[in-house]
PDB file of C-alpha atoms in Angstrom:
ATOM      1  CA  MET A   1       0.009  -0.275   0.300  1.00  0.00           C
ATOM      2  CA  ILE A   2       2.842   2.200   1.208  1.00  0.00           C
ATOM      3  CA  ASP A   3       4.549   1.341  -1.956  1.00  0.00           C
ATOM      4  CA  ASN A   4       1.851   2.393  -4.672  1.00  0.00           C
ATOM      5  CA  ILE A   5       1.553   5.819  -2.771  1.00  0.00           C
ATOM      6  CA  LEU A   6       5.014   6.671  -3.179  1.00  0.00           C
ATOM      7  CA  ALA A   7       5.089   5.617  -6.679  1.00  0.00           C
ATOM      8  CA  THR A   8       1.951   7.612  -6.983  1.00  0.00           C
ATOM      9  CA  MET A   9       3.767  10.452  -5.659  1.00  0.00           C
ATOM     10  CA  LYS A  10       7.215   9.955  -7.955  1.00  0.00           C
ATOM     11  CA  LYS A  11       5.389   9.943 -10.966  1.00  0.00           C
ATOM     12  CA  THR A  12       3.388  12.994 -10.225  1.00  0.00           C
ATOM     13  CA  ILE A  13       6.257  14.681  -9.167  1.00  0.00           C
ATOM     14  CA  ILE A  14       8.457  13.506 -12.334  1.00  0.00           C
ATOM     15  CA  PHE A  15       5.855  14.606 -14.413  1.00  0.00           C
ATOM     16  CA  VAL A  16       5.954  18.226 -12.756  1.00  0.00           C
ATOM     17  CA  LEU A  17       9.377  19.129 -13.052  1.00  0.00           C
ATOM     18  CA  ALA A  18       9.506  17.830 -16.722  1.00  0.00           C
ATOM     19  CA  PHE A  19       6.398  19.832 -17.543  1.00  0.00           C
ATOM     20  CA  LEU A  20       7.826  23.080 -15.818  1.00  0.00           C
ATOM     21  CA  CYS A  21      11.726  22.491 -17.249  1.00  0.00           C
ATOM     22  CA  SER A  22       9.933  22.255 -20.632  1.00  0.00           C
ATOM     23  CA  SER A  23       7.757  25.006 -20.354  1.00  0.00           C
ATOM     24  CA  ILE A  24      11.137  27.507 -19.008  1.00  0.00           C
ATOM     25  CA  THR A  25      13.074  25.999 -21.800  1.00  0.00           C
ATOM     26  CA  PHE A  26      10.216  27.764 -24.332  1.00  0.00           C
ATOM     27  CA  ALA A  27       9.868  31.132 -22.190  1.00  0.00           C
ATOM     28  CA  GLN A  28      13.452  31.056 -21.768  1.00  0.00           C
ATOM     29  CA  ASN A  29      14.196  30.975 -26.080  1.00  0.00           C
ATOM     30  CA  THR A  30      11.869  34.357 -26.676  1.00  0.00           C
ATOM     31  CA  GLU A  31      13.593  37.543 -26.340  1.00  0.00           C
ATOM     32  CA  LEU A  32      12.820  39.761 -23.391  1.00  0.00           C
ATOM     33  CA  PRO A  33      10.753  42.601 -23.520  1.00  0.00           C
ATOM     34  CA  LYS A  34      11.643  46.436 -23.008  1.00  0.00           C
ATOM     35  CA  SER A  35       8.307  47.318 -21.217  1.00  0.00           C
ATOM     36  CA  ASP A  36       7.334  46.753 -17.670  1.00  0.00           C
ATOM     37  CA  ARG A  37       6.164  43.435 -16.696  1.00  0.00           C
ATOM     38  CA  GLU A  38       3.876  42.545 -13.842  1.00  0.00           C
ATOM     39  CA  TRP A  39       3.456  40.345 -11.321  1.00  0.00           C
ATOM     40  CA  LEU A  40       1.336  37.940  -9.568  1.00  0.00           C
ATOM     41  CA  VAL A  41       1.650  38.848  -5.860  1.00  0.00           C
ATOM     42  CA  GLY A  42      -2.526  38.466  -5.575  1.00  0.00           C
ATOM     43  CA  LEU A  43      -4.581  37.612  -2.216  1.00  0.00           C
ATOM     44  CA  ASP A  44      -7.882  34.662  -3.038  1.00  0.00           C
ATOM     45  CA  PHE A  45     -10.713  33.566  -1.375  1.00  0.00           C
ATOM     46  CA  GLY A  46     -12.589  30.389  -1.946  1.00  0.00           C
ATOM     47  CA  THR A  47     -15.421  27.783  -1.302  1.00  0.00           C
ATOM     48  CA  GLY A  48     -14.793  24.506  -2.119  1.00  0.00           C
ATOM     49  CA  VAL A  49     -17.285  21.063  -1.860  1.00  0.00           C
ATOM     50  CA  PRO A  50     -15.644  17.777  -0.380  1.00  0.00           C
ATOM     51  CA  ILE A  51     -16.468  15.031  -1.493  1.00  0.00           C
ATOM     52  CA  GLU A  52     -15.918  11.126   0.713  1.00  0.00           C
ATOM     53  CA  PHE A  53     -16.973   8.197  -2.137  1.00  0.00           C
ATOM     54  CA  HIS A  54     -15.120   4.987  -0.565  1.00  0.00           C
ATOM     55  CA  ASP A  55     -15.274   4.123   2.915  1.00  0.00           C
ATOM     56  CA  ILE A  56     -18.196   6.312   3.496  1.00  0.00           C
ATOM     57  CA  LYS A  57     -20.374   8.224   1.392  1.00  0.00           C
ATOM     58  CA  ALA A  58     -20.096  12.244   2.525  1.00  0.00           C
ATOM     59  CA  ALA A  59     -20.592  15.483   1.124  1.00  0.00           C
ATOM     60  CA  GLY A  60     -20.006  19.134   2.547  1.00  0.00           C
ATOM     61  CA  MET A  61     -18.659  22.632   2.348  1.00  0.00           C
ATOM     62  CA  SER A  62     -15.204  24.323   2.864  1.00  0.00           C
ATOM     63  CA  LEU A  63     -13.126  27.527   2.658  1.00  0.00           C
ATOM     64  CA  HIS A  64      -9.606  28.624   1.987  1.00  0.00           C
ATOM     65  CA  ILE A  65      -7.645  31.486   2.281  1.00  0.00           C
ATOM     66  CA  GLY A  66      -4.533  31.592  -0.185  1.00  0.00           C
ATOM     67  CA  PHE A  67      -1.275  33.240  -1.523  1.00  0.00           C
ATOM     68  CA  ASP A  68      -0.133  33.489  -5.158  1.00  0.00           C
ATOM     69  CA  PHE A  69       2.988  34.967  -6.670  1.00  0.00           C
ATOM     70  CA  ALA A  70       4.382  34.614  -9.746  1.00  0.00           C
ATOM     71  CA  ARG A  71       7.243  36.545 -11.067  1.00  0.00           C
ATOM     72  CA  PRO A  72       7.895  37.240 -14.994  1.00  0.00           C
ATOM     73  CA  ILE A  73      10.092  35.478 -17.259  1.00  0.00           C
ATOM     74  CA  ASN A  74       9.108  37.734 -20.705  1.00  0.00           C
ATOM     75  CA  ASP A  75       5.786  39.073 -21.971  1.00  0.00           C
ATOM     76  CA  ARG A  76       4.178  35.438 -22.169  1.00  0.00           C
ATOM     77  CA  TYR A  77       5.472  33.535 -18.767  1.00  0.00           C
ATOM     78  CA  ALA A  78       5.398  33.830 -15.755  1.00  0.00           C
ATOM     79  CA  LEU A  79       6.668  31.631 -12.552  1.00  0.00           C
ATOM     80  CA  GLY A  80       6.014  30.991  -9.184  1.00  0.00           C
ATOM     81  CA  PHE A  81       4.045  29.285  -5.979  1.00  0.00           C
ATOM     82  CA  TYR A  82       0.986  29.278  -4.269  1.00  0.00           C
ATOM     83  CA  ILE A  83       0.425  28.374  -0.306  1.00  0.00           C
ATOM     84  CA  SER A  84      -3.221  27.895   0.437  1.00  0.00           C
ATOM     85  CA  GLY A  85      -5.086  26.758   3.662  1.00  0.00           C
ATOM     86  CA  GLY A  86      -8.651  26.321   4.668  1.00  0.00           C
ATOM     87  CA  GLY A  87     -10.771  23.491   6.355  1.00  0.00           C
ATOM     88  CA  GLY A  88     -14.543  22.946   6.697  1.00  0.00           C
ATOM     89  CA  PHE A  89     -17.229  19.793   7.398  1.00  0.00           C
ATOM     90  CA  VAL A  90     -18.083  16.117   5.426  1.00  0.00           C
ATOM     91  CA  GLY A  91     -22.166  14.917   6.359  1.00  0.00           C
ATOM     92  CA  GLU A  92     -22.874  11.516   5.851  1.00  0.00           C
ATOM     93  CA  LEU A  93     -25.402  10.832   2.893  1.00  0.00           C
ATOM     94  CA  LYS A  94     -27.020   7.891   4.248  1.00  0.00           C
ATOM     95  CA  PRO A  95     -26.224   7.440   7.690  1.00  0.00           C
ATOM     96  CA  ASP A  96     -25.832   4.011   9.211  1.00  0.00           C
ATOM     97  CA  ASP A  97     -28.386   4.667  12.165  1.00  0.00           C
ATOM     98  CA  LYS A  98     -30.481   7.380  11.341  1.00  0.00           C
ATOM     99  CA  TYR A  99     -31.179   7.981  15.370  1.00  0.00           C
ATOM    100  CA  ASP A 100     -27.501   8.560  16.093  1.00  0.00           C
ATOM    101  CA  LYS A 101     -26.539  11.666  14.537  1.00  0.00           C
ATOM    102  CA  SER A 102     -23.749  12.488  16.671  1.00  0.00           C
ATOM    103  CA  ASP A 103     -20.401  11.246  14.217  1.00  0.00           C
ATOM    104  CA  ARG A 104     -22.684  12.112  10.677  1.00  0.00           C
ATOM    105  CA  PHE A 105     -20.611  15.007  10.809  1.00  0.00           C
ATOM    106  CA  SER A 106     -16.477  15.537  10.596  1.00  0.00           C
ATOM    107  CA  GLY A 107     -14.161  18.346   9.930  1.00  0.00           C
ATOM    108  CA  THR A 108     -11.854  18.455   6.945  1.00  0.00           C
ATOM    109  CA  LEU A 109      -8.401  20.532   7.200  1.00  0.00           C
ATOM    110  CA  LYS A 110      -5.895  21.061   3.905  1.00  0.00           C
ATOM    111  CA  PHE A 111      -2.507  23.078   3.782  1.00  0.00           C
ATOM    112  CA  SER A 112      -1.365  22.724   0.367  1.00  0.00           C
ATOM    113  CA  ALA A 113       1.663  24.421  -2.138  1.00  0.00           C
ATOM    114  CA  GLY A 114       2.093  24.248  -5.034  1.00  0.00           C
ATOM    115  CA  VAL A 115       3.808  25.676  -8.813  1.00  0.00           C
ATOM    116  CA  MET A 116       2.016  28.662 -10.184  1.00  0.00           C
ATOM    117  CA  MET A 117       2.263  29.811 -13.618  1.00  0.00           C
ATOM    118  CA  GLU A 118       0.959  32.299 -15.853  1.00  0.00           C
ATOM    119  CA  ILE A 119       0.468  31.930 -19.626  1.00  0.00           C
ATOM    120  CA  GLY A 120      -0.439  34.324 -22.016  1.00  0.00           C
ATOM    121  CA  GLU A 121       0.324  38.314 -22.891  1.00  0.00           C
ATOM    122  CA  LEU A 122       0.712  39.205 -19.223  1.00  0.00           C
ATOM    123  CA  LYS A 123      -0.615  42.304 -19.940  1.00  0.00           C
ATOM    124  CA  ASN A 124      -3.991  41.386 -21.485  1.00  0.00           C
ATOM    125  CA  GLN A 125      -5.476  38.538 -19.135  1.00  0.00           C
ATOM    126  CA  PRO A 126      -3.367  36.157 -18.779  1.00  0.00           C
ATOM    127  CA  PHE A 127      -4.493  32.388 -18.542  1.00  0.00           C
ATOM    128  CA  LEU A 128      -3.129  31.105 -14.344  1.00  0.00           C
ATOM    129  CA  LEU A 129      -2.339  27.153 -13.882  1.00  0.00           C
ATOM    130  CA  GLY A 130      -1.499  25.546 -10.884  1.00  0.00           C
ATOM    131  CA  ILE A 131       0.124  22.617  -9.940  1.00  0.00           C
ATOM    132  CA  SER A 132       0.823  20.523  -6.264  1.00  0.00           C
ATOM    133  CA  PRO A 133       2.388  17.257  -6.603  1.00  0.00           C
ATOM    134  CA  CYS A 134       1.227  16.170  -3.404  1.00  0.00           C
ATOM    135  CA  ALA A 135       3.140  19.632  -1.372  1.00  0.00           C
ATOM    136  CA  GLY A 136       1.098  19.155   1.496  1.00  0.00           C
ATOM    137  CA  PHE A 137      -1.304  17.477   4.048  1.00  0.00           C
ATOM    138  CA  GLY A 138      -4.852  17.244   4.636  1.00  0.00           C
ATOM    139  CA  LEU A 139      -7.796  15.586   6.785  1.00  0.00           C
ATOM    140  CA  VAL A 140     -10.628  14.009   5.723  1.00  0.00           C
ATOM    141  CA  ASP A 141     -12.701  12.266   8.234  1.00  0.00           C
ATOM    142  CA  MET A 142      -9.630  11.861  10.537  1.00  0.00           C
ATOM    143  CA  ASP A 143      -8.259  10.256   7.731  1.00  0.00           C
ATOM    144  CA  LEU A 144      -4.200  11.881   6.688  1.00  0.00           C
ATOM    145  CA  ILE A 145      -3.984  12.956   3.005  1.00  0.00           C
ATOM    146  CA  LEU A 146      -1.550  14.157   0.505  1.00  0.00           C
ATOM    147  CA  PRO A 147      -3.704  16.195  -1.808  1.00  0.00           C
ATOM    148  CA  VAL A 148      -2.459  16.613  -5.330  1.00  0.00           C
ATOM    149  CA  GLU A 149      -3.848  19.864  -7.175  1.00  0.00           C
ATOM    150  CA  LEU A 150      -4.976  21.565  -9.958  1.00  0.00           C
ATOM    151  CA  ARG A 151      -5.950  24.908 -10.882  1.00  0.00           C
ATOM    152  CA  PHE A 152      -6.792  26.715 -14.284  1.00  0.00           C
ATOM    153  CA  GLY A 153      -7.652  29.884 -13.951  1.00  0.00           C
ATOM    154  CA  ARG A 154      -7.729  33.962 -16.083  1.00  0.00           C
ATOM    155  CA  MET A 155      -6.797  37.336 -14.798  1.00  0.00           C
ATOM    156  CA  LEU A 156      -9.873  39.607 -15.359  1.00  0.00           C
ATOM    157  CA  ALA A 157     -10.042  43.270 -15.921  1.00  0.00           C
ATOM    158  CA  ASN A 158      -9.135  45.779 -12.613  1.00  0.00           C
ATOM    159  CA  ASN A 159      -6.886  43.624 -10.917  1.00  0.00           C
ATOM    160  CA  TRP A 160      -9.243  40.807 -10.426  1.00  0.00           C
ATOM    161  CA  TYR A 161      -8.521  36.958 -11.289  1.00  0.00           C
ATOM    162  CA  ILE A 162     -10.655  33.804 -11.007  1.00  0.00           C
ATOM    163  CA  MET A 163      -9.726  29.899 -10.547  1.00  0.00           C
ATOM    164  CA  GLY A 164     -11.239  26.858 -10.652  1.00  0.00           C
ATOM    165  CA  GLU A 165      -9.210  24.097  -8.532  1.00  0.00           C
ATOM    166  CA  ILE A 166      -9.778  19.993  -8.458  1.00  0.00           C
ATOM    167  CA  THR A 167      -8.177  18.452  -5.581  1.00  0.00           C
ATOM    168  CA  TYR A 168      -7.689  14.384  -5.408  1.00  0.00           C
ATOM    169  CA  GLY A 169      -6.294  13.257  -1.854  1.00  0.00           C
ATOM    170  CA  ILE A 170      -4.407  10.252  -1.411  1.00  0.00           C
ATOM    171  CA  SER A 171      -4.928   8.700   1.368  1.00  0.00           C
ATOM    172  CA  LEU A 172      -2.208   7.187   3.491  1.00  0.00           C
ATOM    173  CA  ALA A 173      -4.330   4.723   5.441  1.00  0.00           C
ATOM    174  CA  ASN A 174      -6.128   3.675   2.066  1.00  0.00           C
ATOM    175  CA  GLU A 175      -9.067   4.502   3.747  1.00  0.00           C
ATOM    176  CA  THR A 176     -11.150   6.929   1.493  1.00  0.00           C
ATOM    177  CA  MET A 177     -10.905   8.199  -1.467  1.00  0.00           C
ATOM    178  CA  SER A 178     -11.870  12.454  -1.624  1.00  0.00           C
ATOM    179  CA  ILE A 179     -11.926  14.842  -4.471  1.00  0.00           C
ATOM    180  CA  GLU A 180     -12.803  18.528  -3.480  1.00  0.00           C
ATOM    181  CA  PRO A 181     -13.656  21.198  -6.856  1.00  0.00           C
ATOM    182  CA  THR A 182     -13.293  24.676  -5.775  1.00  0.00           C
ATOM    183  CA  ILE A 183     -14.228  28.207  -6.996  1.00  0.00           C
ATOM    184  CA  ARG A 184     -11.165  31.142  -6.523  1.00  0.00           C
ATOM    185  CA  VAL A 185     -11.413  34.493  -6.679  1.00  0.00           C
ATOM    186  CA  GLY A 186      -8.341  36.687  -5.788  1.00  0.00           C
ATOM    187  CA  TYR A 187      -7.284  40.102  -6.345  1.00  0.00           C
ATOM    188  CA  ASN A 188      -3.678  41.173  -7.390  1.00  0.00           C
ATOM    189  CA  PHE A 189      -1.847  43.483  -5.594  1.00  0.00           C
ATOM    190  CA  GLY A 190       1.348  42.940  -7.661  1.00  0.00           C
ATOM    191  CA  HIS A 191       3.830  45.649  -8.799  1.00  0.00           C
ATOM    192  CA  LYS A 192       5.527  46.276 -12.175  1.00  0.00           C
ATOM    193  CA  GLU A 193       9.165  45.365 -12.996  1.00  0.00           C
ATOM    194  CA  ARG A 194      11.422  47.746 -13.522  1.00  0.00           C
ATOM    195  CA  THR A 195      12.957  49.201 -17.006  1.00  0.00           C
ATOM    196  CA  ARG A 196      16.509  48.478 -17.361  1.00  0.00           C
ATOM    197  CA  LYS A 197      18.356  51.466 -19.106  1.00  0.00           C
ATOM    198  CA  LYS A 198      20.661  50.614 -21.799  1.00  0.00           C
ATOM    199  CA  ARG A 199      24.369  52.394 -21.193  1.00  0.00           C
TER     200      ARG A 199
END
């Protein structure tokens, strides 16, 4: 069981590293711009729906807050990181004992970190992509999980941005399977990179 979890983690991390190396190489092959470039330094808030479907069938609600950062490499690509934390609850959809509701609800908790990218013309509402390859931990129904996250979204007008997120929780005890779709809204406080003048 542990060997399967470690193998999944290794495959995920190798895929993310290969993707990052190829995207950075592509970005560095383009000519650096002469104009100012905006950074992503944002704060986001989100709400999710954690769903458990292996040990018990349960669903609930969660709230999240996160920090997003990406530094421009050129006019069409920015690379950085994100960190996020939050929690909520899940409730059994079909409890075994309809009279005993004391353990029908349980809490959820999640902390994660990942890679954040902006792709597209950075001054014209670029796309956002975030990946977290088991970098973090969580609790679902008192079961310890490693979150694998994928974020996708876009910058909007007036420094606002929106992202969708899907999280799959790898159970360390192999007792549960869980997913959590989340919607996030953020605001970019980022500054502009200074233009270097040629001497």
